[in-house]
mmCIF file of C-alpha atoms in Angstrom:
data_model
loop_
_atom_site.group_PDB
_atom_site.id
_atom_site.type_symbol
_atom_site.label_atom_id
_atom_site.label_comp_id
_atom_site.label_asym_id
_atom_site.label_seq_id
_atom_site.Cartn_x
_atom_site.Cartn_y
_atom_site.Cartn_z
ATOM 1 C CA MET A 1 1.658 24.886 10.666
ATOM 2 C CA ARG A 2 -1.508 24.268 10.056
ATOM 3 C CA ILE A 3 -1.160 22.600 6.193
ATOM 4 C CA GLN A 4 1.989 20.509 7.709
ATOM 5 C CA ASN A 5 -0.707 18.952 10.381
ATOM 6 C CA LEU A 6 -3.125 18.033 7.245
ATOM 7 C CA ALA A 7 -0.631 16.710 5.349
ATOM 8 C CA VAL A 8 0.597 14.421 8.006
ATOM 9 C CA THR A 9 -2.713 13.615 8.519
ATOM 10 C CA ALA A 10 -3.582 12.693 4.339
ATOM 11 C CA THR A 11 -0.112 10.544 4.380
ATOM 12 C CA LEU A 12 -1.324 8.772 7.915
ATOM 13 C CA VAL A 13 -5.456 8.349 7.298
ATOM 14 C CA PRO A 14 -4.396 4.993 5.259
ATOM 15 C CA VAL A 15 -2.579 3.710 8.851
ATOM 16 C CA LEU A 16 -5.527 4.377 11.000
ATOM 17 C CA MET A 17 -7.815 3.371 8.543
ATOM 18 C CA LEU A 18 -6.554 -0.034 7.465
ATOM 19 C CA ALA A 19 -6.177 -1.294 11.402
ATOM 20 C CA GLY A 20 -9.210 -2.454 11.738
ATOM 21 C CA CYS A 21 -9.952 -3.017 8.565
ATOM 22 C CA GLY A 22 -11.864 -6.909 7.445
ATOM 23 C CA GLU A 23 -12.182 -10.009 9.203
ATOM 24 C CA ASP A 24 -9.528 -12.597 10.001
ATOM 25 C CA LYS A 25 -11.173 -15.415 7.935
ATOM 26 C CA SER A 26 -8.027 -17.114 6.414
ATOM 27 C CA ALA A 27 -6.820 -18.495 9.109
ATOM 28 C CA ASP A 28 -7.795 -22.058 7.957
ATOM 29 C CA VAL A 29 -5.905 -21.099 4.600
ATOM 30 C CA ALA A 30 -2.942 -20.452 6.646
ATOM 31 C CA ALA A 31 -2.611 -23.441 7.915
ATOM 32 C CA SER A 32 -2.618 -25.082 4.088
ATOM 33 C CA SER A 33 -0.344 -22.660 3.158
ATOM 34 C CA PRO A 34 3.197 -23.208 2.400
ATOM 35 C CA GLY A 35 5.921 -21.869 4.854
ATOM 36 C CA ALA A 36 7.622 -18.170 5.054
ATOM 37 C CA HIS A 37 9.751 -17.017 2.885
ATOM 38 C CA LYS A 38 11.095 -13.720 2.015
ATOM 39 C CA ALA A 39 10.647 -12.523 -1.867
ATOM 40 C CA ILE A 40 12.869 -9.013 -2.445
ATOM 41 C CA LYS A 41 11.612 -7.266 -5.789
ATOM 42 C CA PRO A 42 12.499 -3.715 -5.510
ATOM 43 C CA SER A 43 11.629 -2.431 -8.458
ATOM 44 C CA LEU A 44 8.557 -3.959 -9.177
ATOM 45 C CA THR A 45 6.567 -1.032 -8.617
ATOM 46 C CA GLU A 46 8.645 0.741 -11.088
ATOM 47 C CA ALA A 47 8.762 -1.577 -13.826
ATOM 48 C CA VAL A 48 5.014 -2.254 -13.278
ATOM 49 C CA ALA A 49 4.015 1.739 -13.702
ATOM 50 C CA ASN A 50 6.603 2.505 -16.688
ATOM 51 C CA GLY A 51 5.508 -0.819 -18.709
ATOM 52 C CA THR A 52 8.551 -2.768 -18.314
ATOM 53 C CA LEU A 53 8.227 -6.050 -15.914
ATOM 54 C CA PRO A 54 9.551 -8.910 -17.967
ATOM 55 C CA GLY A 55 7.411 -10.971 -19.114
ATOM 56 C CA ALA A 56 4.130 -9.085 -18.496
ATOM 57 C CA ASP A 57 1.534 -12.162 -17.745
ATOM 58 C CA ALA A 58 4.627 -13.697 -15.761
ATOM 59 C CA PRO A 59 3.564 -12.828 -11.570
ATOM 60 C CA PRO A 60 6.594 -11.267 -9.986
ATOM 61 C CA SER A 61 7.404 -13.879 -7.672
ATOM 62 C CA ASP A 62 6.441 -17.616 -6.904
ATOM 63 C CA ASP A 63 3.994 -16.952 -3.791
ATOM 64 C CA PRO A 64 0.892 -15.460 -4.687
ATOM 65 C CA VAL A 65 0.782 -13.972 -1.231
ATOM 66 C CA ILE A 66 3.226 -11.650 -2.245
ATOM 67 C CA ASN A 67 1.767 -11.437 -5.286
ATOM 68 C CA ALA A 68 -0.960 -9.667 -3.523
ATOM 69 C CA TYR A 69 0.824 -7.517 -1.570
ATOM 70 C CA TYR A 70 2.692 -6.355 -4.436
ATOM 71 C CA ASN A 71 -0.671 -6.203 -6.574
ATOM 72 C CA TYR A 72 -2.201 -3.829 -3.753
ATOM 73 C CA ARG A 73 1.124 -1.460 -3.644
ATOM 74 C CA VAL A 74 1.174 -0.714 -7.730
ATOM 75 C CA ALA A 75 -2.787 -0.262 -7.776
ATOM 76 C CA PHE A 76 -2.457 2.503 -4.468
ATOM 77 C CA ASP A 77 0.084 4.136 -5.863
ATOM 78 C CA ALA A 78 -1.448 4.462 -9.276
ATOM 79 C CA MET A 79 -4.416 6.301 -6.847
ATOM 80 C CA MET A 80 -2.367 8.591 -4.889
ATOM 81 C CA ARG A 81 -0.196 9.989 -8.277
ATOM 82 C CA SER A 82 -4.057 10.284 -9.429
ATOM 83 C CA GLY A 83 -5.151 12.474 -6.423
ATOM 84 C CA GLY A 84 -7.825 9.891 -5.863
ATOM 85 C CA ARG A 85 -9.416 10.032 -9.188
ATOM 86 C CA SER A 86 -8.397 6.394 -10.078
ATOM 87 C CA THR A 87 -9.942 4.217 -7.700
ATOM 88 C CA GLU A 88 -11.006 1.166 -10.116
ATOM 89 C CA GLN A 89 -7.829 -0.623 -10.010
ATOM 90 C CA LEU A 90 -8.234 -1.071 -6.219
ATOM 91 C CA ALA A 91 -11.267 -3.248 -5.878
ATOM 92 C CA PRO A 92 -9.910 -6.103 -7.703
ATOM 93 C CA VAL A 93 -6.160 -5.803 -4.865
ATOM 94 C CA MET A 94 -7.844 -5.923 -1.696
ATOM 95 C CA THR A 95 -12.023 -6.925 0.643
ATOM 96 C CA PRO A 96 -14.692 -4.335 0.253
ATOM 97 C CA ALA A 97 -13.910 -3.043 3.647
ATOM 98 C CA MET A 98 -10.390 -1.895 2.761
ATOM 99 C CA PHE A 99 -11.983 -0.935 -0.192
ATOM 100 C CA THR A 100 -14.490 1.717 1.288
ATOM 101 C CA ALA A 101 -11.599 2.744 3.957
ATOM 102 C CA ILE A 102 -8.936 3.591 0.890
ATOM 103 C CA SER A 103 -12.163 5.461 -1.049
ATOM 104 C CA GLN A 104 -12.172 7.564 1.825
ATOM 105 C CA GLN A 105 -8.779 8.443 1.149
ATOM 106 C CA ALA A 106 -8.892 9.044 -2.181
ATOM 107 C CA LYS A 107 -11.645 11.385 -1.361
ATOM 108 C CA TYR A 108 -9.374 13.369 0.784
ATOM 109 C CA TYR A 109 -6.997 13.605 -2.096
ATOM 110 C CA ARG A 110 -9.853 14.472 -4.881
ATOM 111 C CA THR A 111 -10.964 17.253 -2.366
ATOM 112 C CA LYS A 112 -7.733 18.659 -1.131
ATOM 113 C CA ARG A 113 -6.272 18.388 -4.680
ATOM 114 C CA LEU A 114 -3.278 16.476 -3.686
ATOM 115 C CA HIS A 115 -1.129 13.841 -5.324
ATOM 116 C CA ASN A 116 1.771 11.658 -5.218
ATOM 117 C CA THR A 117 4.943 12.231 -7.890
ATOM 118 C CA GLY A 118 6.981 9.228 -7.699
ATOM 119 C CA LEU A 119 6.269 5.903 -7.071
ATOM 120 C CA THR A 120 7.080 3.939 -3.023
ATOM 121 C CA LYS A 121 9.740 1.304 -3.827
ATOM 122 C CA VAL A 122 9.221 -1.900 -2.035
ATOM 123 C CA LEU A 123 12.638 -2.943 -0.786
ATOM 124 C CA TRP A 124 11.739 -5.957 0.621
ATOM 125 C CA ALA A 125 8.432 -8.472 1.269
ATOM 126 C CA LYS A 126 7.781 -11.511 3.053
ATOM 127 C CA ARG A 127 5.233 -14.112 3.829
ATOM 128 C CA VAL A 128 4.604 -14.709 7.786
ATOM 129 C CA LEU A 129 1.764 -16.765 9.116
ATOM 130 C CA HIS A 130 0.505 -15.702 12.550
ATOM 131 C CA ALA A 131 -2.391 -15.618 14.418
ATOM 132 C CA LYS A 132 -4.826 -13.423 13.062
ATOM 133 C CA GLY A 133 -4.453 -15.752 9.511
ATOM 134 C CA VAL A 134 -1.756 -14.850 6.680
ATOM 135 C CA LEU A 135 0.609 -11.523 6.995
ATOM 136 C CA VAL A 136 2.857 -10.137 4.560
ATOM 137 C CA ARG A 137 5.499 -7.776 6.207
ATOM 138 C CA ALA A 138 7.339 -5.474 4.011
ATOM 139 C CA CYS A 139 9.849 -2.312 3.596
ATOM 140 C CA TYR A 140 8.926 0.195 1.437
ATOM 141 C CA ASP A 141 10.079 3.572 0.991
ATOM 142 C CA THR A 142 8.349 6.481 -0.557
ATOM 143 C CA LYS A 143 11.393 9.107 -0.947
ATOM 144 C CA GLN A 144 10.772 9.412 -4.780
ATOM 145 C CA ALA A 145 6.848 9.393 -4.078
ATOM 146 C CA ARG A 146 6.269 13.262 -2.747
ATOM 147 C CA THR A 147 2.787 14.690 -1.786
ATOM 148 C CA VAL A 148 2.059 17.538 -3.352
ATOM 149 C CA ASP A 149 -0.402 20.122 -4.392
ATOM 150 C CA SER A 150 -2.168 20.868 -7.358
ATOM 151 C CA LYS A 151 0.725 23.815 -7.616
ATOM 152 C CA GLY A 152 3.472 21.291 -7.321
ATOM 153 C CA ARG A 153 4.151 22.249 -3.526
ATOM 154 C CA SER A 154 5.019 19.217 -1.252
ATOM 155 C CA VAL A 155 2.246 19.577 1.198
ATOM 156 C CA LEU A 156 4.616 17.119 3.845
ATOM 157 C CA PRO A 157 7.510 18.577 6.199
ATOM 158 C CA ALA A 158 10.631 17.705 5.544
ATOM 159 C CA ASN A 159 11.517 15.706 8.036
ATOM 160 C CA THR A 160 8.608 13.283 7.314
ATOM 161 C CA PRO A 161 9.761 9.327 7.446
ATOM 162 C CA THR A 162 10.256 7.940 4.247
ATOM 163 C CA ARG A 163 10.713 4.362 5.713
ATOM 164 C CA TRP A 164 7.599 2.276 6.186
ATOM 165 C CA LEU A 165 7.021 -1.157 7.382
ATOM 166 C CA ASP A 166 3.635 -2.955 6.627
ATOM 167 C CA GLN A 167 2.465 -5.526 8.404
ATOM 168 C CA MET A 168 -0.747 -6.802 6.100
ATOM 169 C CA ARG A 169 -3.751 -9.771 6.955
ATOM 170 C CA ILE A 170 -3.742 -11.049 2.884
ATOM 171 C CA GLU A 171 -7.313 -13.119 2.923
ATOM 172 C CA GLN A 172 -8.465 -15.519 0.152
ATOM 173 C CA ILE A 173 -11.782 -14.781 -1.820
ATOM 174 C CA GLN A 174 -12.991 -16.628 -4.264
ATOM 175 C CA GLY A 175 -9.771 -18.517 -5.266
ATOM 176 C CA ARG A 176 -7.811 -15.167 -5.160
ATOM 177 C CA TRP A 177 -5.732 -13.442 -2.166
ATOM 178 C CA VAL A 178 -6.178 -9.655 -1.456
ATOM 179 C CA VAL A 179 -4.949 -7.484 1.208
ATOM 180 C CA ASP A 180 -7.347 -6.667 4.185
ATOM 181 C CA GLY A 181 -5.964 -4.346 5.747
ATOM 182 C CA GLY A 182 -3.054 -4.050 8.686
ATOM 183 C CA SER A 183 -1.180 -1.856 9.873
ATOM 184 C CA THR A 184 1.959 1.034 8.644
ATOM 185 C CA THR A 185 4.115 2.114 10.788
ATOM 186 C CA PRO A 186 7.521 4.622 10.356
ATOM 187 C CA GLN A 187 10.219 2.162 10.527
ATOM 188 C CA ALA A 188 14.183 2.314 9.296
ATOM 189 C CA CYS A 189 13.516 -1.450 7.936
#
């Protein structure tokens, strides 16, 4: 029972840490941003990871805010699959405060010798303007991204949710959009 509680805690660490990350400095940028729209890229993380993304230099969406979210998911998946050893891809896609929080999760994965197998799959993502700035609401599925220990045994209870709703703040820093934190909740989306 202790290992299950530990595994659930390890999975939810980013949820708890991200809620307070960053400052809402993007409200002025949000006012000048185009209206919210929905982008559906269900296999983007798979395509990027497998190197099969058509037109590798072409962005996955015409919305740079949505692209910032997808870049974050791809970088985060890479960190989880590496067992917390690969973190250099995280810094360009998130604010420094969020990078610090995610680095703590990476350290936890390294210490406990955990890693993910497979990839998360973003089912949909859309940009919304909010009083706190620009948000991306996205639904992703973790059915294929199991968290396992060094012996390949699953460390999550069988009833762990696989559908999650992200609500991430996106901020513009030095001309590029990056993730600044937010919240993640289990939800059938």
